[in-house]
Amino acid sequence: EPEVTQTPSHQVTQMGQEVILRCVPISNHLYFYWYRQILGQKVEFLVSFYNNEISEKSEIFDDQFSVERPDGSNFTLKIRSTKLEDSAMYFCASTPDRGRVSNQPQHFGDGTRLSIL
Amino acid sequence: GDSVTQMEGPVTLSEEAFLTINCTYTATGYPSLFWYVQYPGEGLQLLLKATKADDKGSNKGFEATYRKETTSFHLEKGSVQVSDSAVYFCALSNGRNQFYFGTGTSLTVIP
């Protein structure tokens, strides 16, 4: 079964540095998402992306964050200047199509654990 | 706003015991409801879903029924196995392409 893949599995970065998390969604999917899960807390929505632009974003997704689909397969999350509180597990997800989007389950990658020192 | 409230864990059960993990939701409109499972070191996997009132989602012996009158989507399994040990997340999709997750319930099944 096709799956969402994320790299790296673990990223360690100094505070203030830029970090790029990478995701390869399932190939025929059209909607892409990023979530984060701070250790011991709930999974939080960050942003959704469709047709090469942001569709929805949460309050967490401030100017430090950006997303990009640089080619036909990758979907990236960039954090411009990392803070200690950015340490979390970041999950990428995708869904097949827009029709009746509320009925579509999201397919998740295994996540990237980001540790900010 | 839309939200999901999930039973707090951790839950520890003996093998073959009956499992219930409670989930209630708050939403405008007609959301779809999901249960996801996260095994240690892995990502979120869809376990089951229900897209309208009175629908029952089922998979791998797990079941959950979408109850609009009680705004609930409780997860049940009649006989748990050690391999069911994981964290279970209730989630809601509101049709605006956002998912809202509960805090997760950790389940440990002991032989």
Short mmCIF file of C-alpha atoms in Angstrom, two decimals:
data_model
loop_
_atom_site.label_atom_id
_atom_site.label_comp_id
_atom_site.label_asym_id
_atom_site.label_seq_id
_atom_site.Cartn_x
_atom_site.Cartn_y
_atom_site.Cartn_z
CA GLU A 1 0.00 0.00 0.00
CA PRO A 2 1.36 3.45 -0.88
CA GLU A 3 2.51 5.46 2.10
CA VAL A 4 3.60 8.93 3.09
CA THR A 5 7.33 9.09 3.76
CA GLN A 6 9.14 11.64 5.88
CA THR A 7 12.81 12.47 6.23
CA PRO A 8 14.77 12.68 8.39
CA SER A 9 13.33 10.55 11.17
CA HIS A 10 15.19 12.64 13.73
CA GLN A 11 16.60 16.15 13.33
CA VAL A 12 18.73 17.87 15.96
CA THR A 13 19.24 21.60 15.44
CA GLN A 14 20.69 24.51 17.38
CA MET A 15 18.23 27.17 18.48
CA GLY A 16 18.03 29.98 15.95
CA GLN A 17 18.93 27.78 13.01
CA GLU A 18 16.70 27.09 10.05
CA VAL A 19 15.35 23.59 9.57
CA ILE A 20 13.58 21.95 6.66
CA LEU A 21 11.45 18.87 7.18
CA ARG A 22 10.70 16.83 4.11
CA CYS A 23 7.72 14.75 3.10
CA VAL A 24 6.78 12.72 0.06
CA PRO A 25 2.97 12.41 0.00
CA ILE A 26 1.18 9.56 -1.73
CA SER A 27 1.54 10.19 -5.43
CA ASN A 28 -2.07 10.71 -6.51
CA HIS A 29 -3.04 12.74 -3.45
CA LEU A 30 -3.87 16.41 -3.82
CA TYR A 31 -4.17 17.77 -0.28
CA PHE A 32 -1.16 17.93 2.04
CA TYR A 33 -0.89 18.73 5.71
CA TRP A 34 1.54 19.29 8.52
CA TYR A 35 0.83 18.55 12.16
CA ARG A 36 2.95 18.65 15.26
CA GLN A 37 2.83 16.71 18.51
CA ILE A 38 4.73 18.12 21.44
CA LEU A 39 5.79 15.31 23.75
CA GLY A 40 2.86 14.18 25.87
CA GLN A 41 0.39 16.52 24.20
CA LYS A 42 -2.23 16.26 21.49
CA VAL A 43 -1.61 16.29 17.77
CA GLU A 44 -2.07 19.88 16.54
CA PHE A 45 -2.94 21.01 13.03
CA LEU A 46 -0.46 23.41 11.48
CA VAL A 47 -1.35 23.90 7.84
CA SER A 48 -3.05 22.41 4.80
CA PHE A 49 -1.92 22.90 1.22
CA TYR A 50 -3.73 22.47 -2.07
CA ASN A 51 -3.01 23.51 -5.63
CA ASN A 52 0.32 25.05 -4.67
CA GLU A 53 -1.03 27.32 -2.00
CA ILE A 54 -1.97 27.26 1.67
CA SER A 55 -5.58 26.25 2.15
CA GLU A 56 -5.90 26.58 5.93
CA LYS A 57 -3.49 27.38 8.72
CA SER A 58 -3.68 27.44 12.49
CA GLU A 59 -2.54 30.09 14.94
CA ILE A 60 0.60 28.06 15.51
CA PHE A 61 1.65 28.53 11.89
CA ASP A 62 3.16 32.00 12.24
CA ASP A 63 5.70 33.83 10.10
CA GLN A 64 8.47 31.51 11.26
CA PHE A 65 6.86 28.67 9.32
CA SER A 66 6.53 28.17 5.59
CA VAL A 67 5.57 25.30 3.33
CA GLU A 68 6.53 24.55 -0.21
CA ARG A 69 6.04 21.96 -2.88
CA PRO A 70 9.30 22.46 -4.76
CA ASP A 71 8.70 19.71 -7.28
CA GLY A 72 6.10 17.11 -8.17
CA SER A 73 6.79 14.86 -5.23
CA ASN A 74 8.17 16.68 -2.18
CA PHE A 75 6.29 18.78 0.36
CA THR A 76 8.45 20.66 2.83
CA LEU A 77 7.98 22.49 6.11
CA LYS A 78 10.56 25.16 6.91
CA ILE A 79 11.06 26.74 10.29
CA ARG A 80 13.10 29.86 9.76
CA SER A 81 14.63 30.47 13.20
CA THR A 82 13.95 27.60 15.54
CA LYS A 83 13.02 28.04 19.19
CA LEU A 84 13.23 25.56 22.02
CA GLU A 85 9.44 25.22 22.01
CA ASP A 86 9.54 23.99 18.40
CA SER A 87 10.83 20.66 19.70
CA ALA A 88 8.14 18.16 18.75
CA MET A 89 7.22 15.34 16.43
CA TYR A 90 6.10 16.71 13.08
CA PHE A 91 3.74 14.66 10.97
CA CYS A 92 2.99 15.06 7.29
CA ALA A 93 -0.31 13.78 5.90
CA SER A 94 -2.14 13.68 2.59
CA THR A 95 -5.64 12.98 1.26
CA PRO A 96 -6.66 11.85 -2.21
CA ASP A 97 -8.98 14.56 -3.47
CA ARG A 98 -11.12 17.50 -2.66
CA GLY A 99 -14.53 15.96 -3.17
CA ARG A 100 -16.35 15.46 0.17
CA VAL A 101 -13.07 16.16 1.85
CA SER A 102 -14.58 15.68 5.29
CA ASN A 103 -15.06 11.99 4.50
CA GLN A 104 -11.48 11.42 3.54
CA PRO A 105 -9.12 9.95 6.08
CA GLN A 106 -5.71 11.46 6.20
CA HIS A 107 -2.74 9.22 5.54
CA PHE A 108 0.16 10.01 7.85
CA GLY A 109 3.88 9.57 7.64
CA ASP A 110 5.90 8.19 10.55
CA GLY A 111 6.96 11.67 11.59
CA THR A 112 10.16 13.61 12.09
CA ARG A 113 11.29 14.15 15.65
CA LEU A 114 12.74 17.66 15.86
CA SER A 115 14.96 18.42 18.84
CA ILE A 116 16.07 22.01 19.38
CA LEU A 117 19.13 22.48 21.58
CA GLY B 1 -14.75 25.90 18.05
CA ASP B 2 -14.59 22.30 16.99
CA SER B 3 -12.89 19.94 19.42
CA VAL B 4 -12.55 16.36 20.57
CA THR B 5 -12.43 15.23 24.19
CA GLN B 6 -10.98 11.86 24.85
CA MET B 7 -10.83 9.63 27.88
CA GLU B 8 -7.62 10.11 29.79
CA GLY B 9 -5.20 7.28 30.13
CA PRO B 10 -3.18 5.35 30.56
CA VAL B 11 -5.33 2.27 30.37
CA THR B 12 -3.94 -1.11 31.37
CA LEU B 13 -5.90 -4.27 30.62
CA SER B 14 -5.31 -7.97 30.74
CA GLU B 15 -5.38 -9.89 27.50
CA GLU B 16 -8.92 -10.79 26.37
CA ALA B 17 -10.48 -8.02 28.46
CA PHE B 18 -13.13 -5.70 27.03
CA LEU B 19 -11.96 -2.26 25.95
CA THR B 20 -13.83 1.04 25.86
CA ILE B 21 -12.15 4.35 25.15
CA ASN B 22 -14.56 7.26 25.38
CA CYS B 23 -14.60 10.10 22.87
CA THR B 24 -16.98 13.02 22.65
CA TYR B 25 -16.91 15.87 20.21
CA THR B 26 -18.06 19.43 19.68
CA ALA B 27 -18.65 20.55 16.12
CA THR B 28 -20.83 22.70 13.95
CA GLY B 29 -22.37 21.02 10.98
CA TYR B 30 -21.88 17.34 10.25
CA PRO B 31 -18.34 16.22 10.92
CA SER B 32 -16.76 12.90 10.06
CA LEU B 33 -15.19 10.99 12.93
CA PHE B 34 -12.09 8.83 12.99
CA TRP B 35 -10.00 6.69 15.27
CA TYR B 36 -6.27 6.58 14.65
CA VAL B 37 -3.73 4.31 16.30
CA GLN B 38 -0.07 5.07 16.94
CA TYR B 39 2.20 2.12 17.67
CA PRO B 40 5.50 2.83 19.44
CA GLY B 41 7.90 4.67 17.18
CA GLU B 42 5.45 4.86 14.30
CA GLY B 43 3.11 7.38 12.75
CA LEU B 44 -0.64 7.64 12.91
CA GLN B 45 -2.59 4.91 11.18
CA LEU B 46 -6.27 5.09 10.41
CA LEU B 47 -8.12 2.47 12.42
CA LEU B 48 -11.73 3.19 11.46
CA LYS B 49 -14.07 5.97 10.46
CA ALA B 50 -17.72 6.99 10.34
CA THR B 51 -19.01 9.79 8.17
CA LYS B 52 -22.61 10.24 9.32
CA ALA B 53 -24.86 9.70 12.28
CA ASP B 54 -25.51 6.06 13.27
CA ASP B 55 -22.68 4.81 11.06
CA LYS B 56 -20.55 2.13 12.66
CA GLY B 57 -16.89 1.96 11.75
CA SER B 58 -15.09 -1.31 12.32
CA ASN B 59 -11.65 -2.78 11.72
CA LYS B 60 -9.45 -5.44 13.35
CA GLY B 61 -12.16 -6.20 15.92
CA PHE B 62 -12.50 -2.55 16.94
CA GLU B 63 -15.82 -0.77 16.56
CA ALA B 64 -17.16 2.74 17.09
CA THR B 65 -20.63 4.13 16.43
CA TYR B 66 -21.27 7.75 15.49
CA ARG B 67 -23.89 8.94 18.01
CA LYS B 68 -25.18 12.38 17.14
CA GLU B 69 -27.59 12.54 20.08
CA THR B 70 -24.75 12.11 22.59
CA THR B 71 -22.02 13.58 20.34
CA SER B 72 -19.92 10.51 21.00
CA PHE B 73 -17.74 8.05 19.11
CA HIS B 74 -16.54 5.57 21.70
CA LEU B 75 -14.03 2.93 20.66
CA GLU B 76 -14.71 -0.66 21.75
CA LYS B 77 -13.12 -4.05 21.36
CA GLY B 78 -14.47 -7.22 22.86
CA SER B 79 -11.18 -8.99 23.51
CA VAL B 80 -7.90 -7.10 23.43
CA GLN B 81 -4.53 -8.62 22.58
CA VAL B 82 -1.01 -7.66 23.59
CA SER B 83 -0.46 -6.43 20.04
CA ASP B 84 -3.19 -3.80 20.58
CA SER B 85 -0.91 -1.90 22.94
CA ALA B 86 -0.63 1.57 21.41
CA VAL B 87 -1.90 5.13 21.71
CA TYR B 88 -5.38 5.71 20.31
CA PHE B 89 -6.53 9.06 18.99
CA CYS B 90 -10.06 10.16 18.29
CA ALA B 91 -10.29 12.75 15.52
CA LEU B 92 -12.86 14.93 13.79
CA SER B 93 -12.93 16.39 10.30
CA ASN B 94 -15.11 19.42 9.93
CA GLY B 95 -15.29 19.63 6.15
CA ARG B 96 -13.03 22.67 6.10
CA ASN B 97 -10.09 20.39 5.60
CA GLN B 98 -8.96 20.48 9.19
CA PHE B 99 -8.58 17.58 11.55
CA TYR B 100 -8.96 17.96 15.31
CA PHE B 101 -7.39 15.31 17.46
CA GLY B 102 -8.02 14.25 21.00
CA THR B 103 -5.14 14.03 23.46
CA GLY B 104 -4.68 10.32 22.87
CA THR B 105 -5.23 7.37 25.20
CA SER B 106 -2.37 5.02 25.89
CA LEU B 107 -3.38 1.37 26.09
CA THR B 108 -1.17 -1.34 27.52
CA VAL B 109 -2.35 -4.94 27.33
CA ILE B 110 -0.59 -7.39 29.61
CA PRO B 111 -0.50 -11.15 29.01
#
